[in-house]
Coordinates of C-alpha atoms in Angstrom, one line a residue:
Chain B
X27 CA 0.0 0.0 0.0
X28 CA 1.2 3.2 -1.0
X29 CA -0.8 5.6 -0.3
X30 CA -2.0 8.1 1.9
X31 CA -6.2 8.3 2.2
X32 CA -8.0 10.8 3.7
X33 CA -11.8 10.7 4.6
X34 CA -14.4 12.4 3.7
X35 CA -13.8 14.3 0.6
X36 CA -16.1 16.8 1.3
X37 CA -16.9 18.4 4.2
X38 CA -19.9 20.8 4.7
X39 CA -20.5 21.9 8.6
X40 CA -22.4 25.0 10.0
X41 CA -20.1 27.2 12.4
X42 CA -21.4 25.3 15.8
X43 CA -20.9 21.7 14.5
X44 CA -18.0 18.8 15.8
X45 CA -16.4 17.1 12.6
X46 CA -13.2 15.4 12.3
X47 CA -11.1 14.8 9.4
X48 CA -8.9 11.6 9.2
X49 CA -6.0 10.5 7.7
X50 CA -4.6 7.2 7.0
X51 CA -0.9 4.9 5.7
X52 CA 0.4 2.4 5.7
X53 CA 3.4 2.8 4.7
X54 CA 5.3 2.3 8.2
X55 CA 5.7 6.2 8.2
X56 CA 6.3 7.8 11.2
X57 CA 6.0 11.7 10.2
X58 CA 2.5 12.8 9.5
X59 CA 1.5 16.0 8.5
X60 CA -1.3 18.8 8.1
X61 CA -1.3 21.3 5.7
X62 CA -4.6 23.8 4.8
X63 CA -4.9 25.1 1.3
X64 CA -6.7 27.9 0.4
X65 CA -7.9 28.2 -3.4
X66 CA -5.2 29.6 -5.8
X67 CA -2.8 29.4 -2.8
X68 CA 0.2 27.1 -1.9
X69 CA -0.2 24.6 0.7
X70 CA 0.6 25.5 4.5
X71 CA 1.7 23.7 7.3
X72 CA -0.2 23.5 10.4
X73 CA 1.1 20.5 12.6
X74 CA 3.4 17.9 12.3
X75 CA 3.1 14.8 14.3
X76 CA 6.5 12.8 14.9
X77 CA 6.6 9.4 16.3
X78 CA 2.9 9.8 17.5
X79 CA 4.1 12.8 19.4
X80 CA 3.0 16.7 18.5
X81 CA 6.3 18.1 17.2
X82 CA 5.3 21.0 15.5
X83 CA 2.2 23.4 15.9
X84 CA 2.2 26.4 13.4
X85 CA 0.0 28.8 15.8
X86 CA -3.2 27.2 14.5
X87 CA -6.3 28.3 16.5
X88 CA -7.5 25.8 19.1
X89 CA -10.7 25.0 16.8
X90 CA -8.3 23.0 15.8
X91 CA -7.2 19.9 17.7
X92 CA -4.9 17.2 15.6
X93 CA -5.0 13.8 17.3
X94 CA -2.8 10.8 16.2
X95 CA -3.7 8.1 18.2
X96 CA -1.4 5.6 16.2
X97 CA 1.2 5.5 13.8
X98 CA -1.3 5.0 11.0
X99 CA -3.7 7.1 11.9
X100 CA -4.0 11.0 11.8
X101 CA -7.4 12.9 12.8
X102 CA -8.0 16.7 12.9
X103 CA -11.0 17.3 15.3
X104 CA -13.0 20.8 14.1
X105 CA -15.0 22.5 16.9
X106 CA -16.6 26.2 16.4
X107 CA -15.0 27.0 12.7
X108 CA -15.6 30.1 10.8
X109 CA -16.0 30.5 7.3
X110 CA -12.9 31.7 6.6
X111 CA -11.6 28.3 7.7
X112 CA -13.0 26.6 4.4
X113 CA -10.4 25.5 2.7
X114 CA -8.7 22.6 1.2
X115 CA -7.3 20.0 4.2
X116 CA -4.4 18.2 3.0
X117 CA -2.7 15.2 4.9
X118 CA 0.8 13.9 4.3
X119 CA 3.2 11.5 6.0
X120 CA 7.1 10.5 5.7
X121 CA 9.2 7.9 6.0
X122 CA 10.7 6.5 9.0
X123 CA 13.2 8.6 11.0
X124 CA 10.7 11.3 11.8
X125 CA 11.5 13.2 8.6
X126 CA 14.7 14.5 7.9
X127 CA 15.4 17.0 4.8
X128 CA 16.3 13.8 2.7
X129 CA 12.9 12.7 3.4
X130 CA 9.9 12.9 0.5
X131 CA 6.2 13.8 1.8
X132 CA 4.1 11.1 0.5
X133 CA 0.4 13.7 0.7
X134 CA -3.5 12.3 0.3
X135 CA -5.9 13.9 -1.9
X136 CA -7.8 16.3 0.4
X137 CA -10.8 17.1 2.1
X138 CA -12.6 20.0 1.0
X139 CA -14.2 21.8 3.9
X140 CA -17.1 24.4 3.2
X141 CA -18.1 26.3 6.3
X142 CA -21.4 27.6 6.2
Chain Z
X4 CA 13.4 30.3 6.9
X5 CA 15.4 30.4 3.5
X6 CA 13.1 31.8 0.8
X7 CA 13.1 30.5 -2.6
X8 CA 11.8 33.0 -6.1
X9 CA 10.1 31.1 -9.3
X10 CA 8.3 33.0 -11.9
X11 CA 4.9 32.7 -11.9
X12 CA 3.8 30.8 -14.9
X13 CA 5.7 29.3 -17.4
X14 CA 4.5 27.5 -21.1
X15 CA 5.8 25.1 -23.3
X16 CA 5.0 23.2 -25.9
X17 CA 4.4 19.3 -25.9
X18 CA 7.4 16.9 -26.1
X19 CA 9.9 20.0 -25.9
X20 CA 12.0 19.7 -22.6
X21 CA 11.2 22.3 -19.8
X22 CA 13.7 24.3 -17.4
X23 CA 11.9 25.1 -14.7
X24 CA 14.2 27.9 -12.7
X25 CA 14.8 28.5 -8.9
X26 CA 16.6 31.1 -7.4
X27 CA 17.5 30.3 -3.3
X28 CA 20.3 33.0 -2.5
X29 CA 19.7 32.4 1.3
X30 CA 20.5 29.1 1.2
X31 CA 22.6 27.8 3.9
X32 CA 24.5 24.3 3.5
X33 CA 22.7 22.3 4.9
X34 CA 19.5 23.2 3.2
X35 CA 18.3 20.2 0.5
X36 CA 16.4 21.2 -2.4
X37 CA 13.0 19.7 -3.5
X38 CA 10.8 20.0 -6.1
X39 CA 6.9 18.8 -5.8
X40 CA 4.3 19.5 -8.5
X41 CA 0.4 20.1 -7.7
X42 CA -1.7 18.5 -10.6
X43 CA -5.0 19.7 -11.2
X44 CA -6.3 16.3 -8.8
X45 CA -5.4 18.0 -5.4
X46 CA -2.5 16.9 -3.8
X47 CA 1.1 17.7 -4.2
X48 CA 3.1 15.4 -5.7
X49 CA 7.1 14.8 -5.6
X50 CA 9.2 15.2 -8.5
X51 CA 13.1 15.0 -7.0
X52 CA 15.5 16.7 -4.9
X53 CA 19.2 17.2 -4.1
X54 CA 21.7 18.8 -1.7
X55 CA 25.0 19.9 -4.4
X56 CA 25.1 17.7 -7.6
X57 CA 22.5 17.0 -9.9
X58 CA 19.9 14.9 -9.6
X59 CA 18.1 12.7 -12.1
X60 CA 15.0 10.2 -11.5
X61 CA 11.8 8.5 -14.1
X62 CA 10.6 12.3 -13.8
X63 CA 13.0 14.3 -13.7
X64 CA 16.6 16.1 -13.8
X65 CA 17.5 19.0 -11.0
X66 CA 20.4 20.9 -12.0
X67 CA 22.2 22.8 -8.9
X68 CA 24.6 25.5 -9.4
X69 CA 27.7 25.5 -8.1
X70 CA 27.3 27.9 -5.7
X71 CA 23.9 26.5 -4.8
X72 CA 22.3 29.7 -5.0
X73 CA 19.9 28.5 -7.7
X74 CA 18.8 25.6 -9.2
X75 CA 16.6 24.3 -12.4
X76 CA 14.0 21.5 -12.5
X77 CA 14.5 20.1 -16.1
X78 CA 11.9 18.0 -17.6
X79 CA 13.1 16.6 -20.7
X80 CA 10.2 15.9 -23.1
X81 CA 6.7 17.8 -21.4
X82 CA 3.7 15.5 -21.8
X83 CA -0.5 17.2 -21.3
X84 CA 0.0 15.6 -18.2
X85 CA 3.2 17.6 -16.8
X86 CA 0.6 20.9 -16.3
X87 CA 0.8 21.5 -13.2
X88 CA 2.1 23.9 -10.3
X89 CA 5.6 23.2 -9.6
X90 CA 7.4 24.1 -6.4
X91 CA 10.9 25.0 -5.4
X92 CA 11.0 24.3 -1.8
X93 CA 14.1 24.3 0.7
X94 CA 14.2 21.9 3.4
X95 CA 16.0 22.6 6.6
X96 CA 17.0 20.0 8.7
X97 CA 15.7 20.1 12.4
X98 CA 15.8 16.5 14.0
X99 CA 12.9 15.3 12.8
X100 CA 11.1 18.6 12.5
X101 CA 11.3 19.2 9.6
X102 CA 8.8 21.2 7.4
X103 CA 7.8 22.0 4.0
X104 CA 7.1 25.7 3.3
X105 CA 5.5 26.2 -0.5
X106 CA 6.5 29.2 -1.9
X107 CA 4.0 30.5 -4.8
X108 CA 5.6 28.1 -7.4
X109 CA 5.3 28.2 -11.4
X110 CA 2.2 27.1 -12.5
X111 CA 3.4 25.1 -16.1
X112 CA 1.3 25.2 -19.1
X113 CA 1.5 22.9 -22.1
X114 CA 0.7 23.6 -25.1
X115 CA -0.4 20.7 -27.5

């Protein structure tokens, strides 16, 4: 399996619901990754999750909580958005070693979020 | 963080090879370069990347300058399928935090 999948596909949710977005590989990876793209924009990073541990946070707003509860799995839990949050959700993950500048992002296809 | 400049957009016609440029005058030496390419389908995609010599790969060639201060992605005969937004990224090393930051990149146009 070489792939990265990421469920749903589309997202719409009103400005007081709970979703969560979730990422999966397996690919023995140990690096995985959340970017947020905005249309006509390039991808930005928002966490990085290292050997199931939170290793980088990009001062994202607490409406957003990542979670990786195993090596395989990556979620991103969405509480209270706005609708300036809508935007493309990308999910990536690299080999093992945590990621090192050697290292290739292997990303999924997105979830597109609407915000209503 | 290092920044890296590409123009904008770029065209070519099919099966003519493309130089994709990169300029990265901030670039320290332990910076690696990489290349990844958004297709129209959403997500990005890797296309190759080096620290000093060139690089080739099924996709690719990356041409470094010798004072690493720039660089060209080179593909060598474009296909329909090669439109796409390409980006010159620099990737620092940080013991396992390491991060992607996506510039604006080329957006490559092919013309049949």
């Amino acid at each position: 399996d070489t792939e990265v999948t990421q469920t749903p596909k589309h997202l719409v949710m009103g400005m007081t619901n709970k979703k969560s977005l979730k990422c999966e590989q397996h690919m023995g990876h140990r690096a995985m990754y959340w970017y947020k793209q905005k249309a006509k924009k390039p991808p930005e990073l928002m966490f990085v999750y290292s050997y199931e541990k939170l290793s980088i946070n990009e001062s994202v707003p607490s409406r957003f909580s990542p979670e990786c509860p195993n090596s395989s799995l990556l979620n991103l839990h969405l509480h209270a958005l706005q609708p300036e949050d809508s935007a493309l959700y990308l999910c990536a993950s690299s080999p093992p070693g945590g990621g090192t500048s050697t290292d290739t992002q292997y990303f999924g296809p997105g979830t597109r979020l609407t915000v209503l | 963080d290092a920044k890296t400049t590409q123009p904008n957009s770029m065209e070519s016609n099919e099966e003519e090879p493309v130089h994709l440029p990169c300029n990265h005058s901030t670039i320290s030496g332990t910076d690696y370069i990489h290349w990844y390419r958004q297709l129209p389908s959403p997500g990005p995609e890797y296309v190759i990347h080096g620290l000093t010599s060139n690089v080739n790969n099924r996709m690719a060639s990356l041409a470094i300058a010798e004072d690493r201060k720039s660089s060209t992605l080179i593909l060598h005969r474009a296909t329909l399928r090669d439109a796409a937004v390409y980006y010159c990224i620099l990737l620092i090393s940080n013991f396992g935090n390491e991060k992607l930051t996506f510039g604006t990149g080329t957006r490559l146009t092919i013309i049949p």
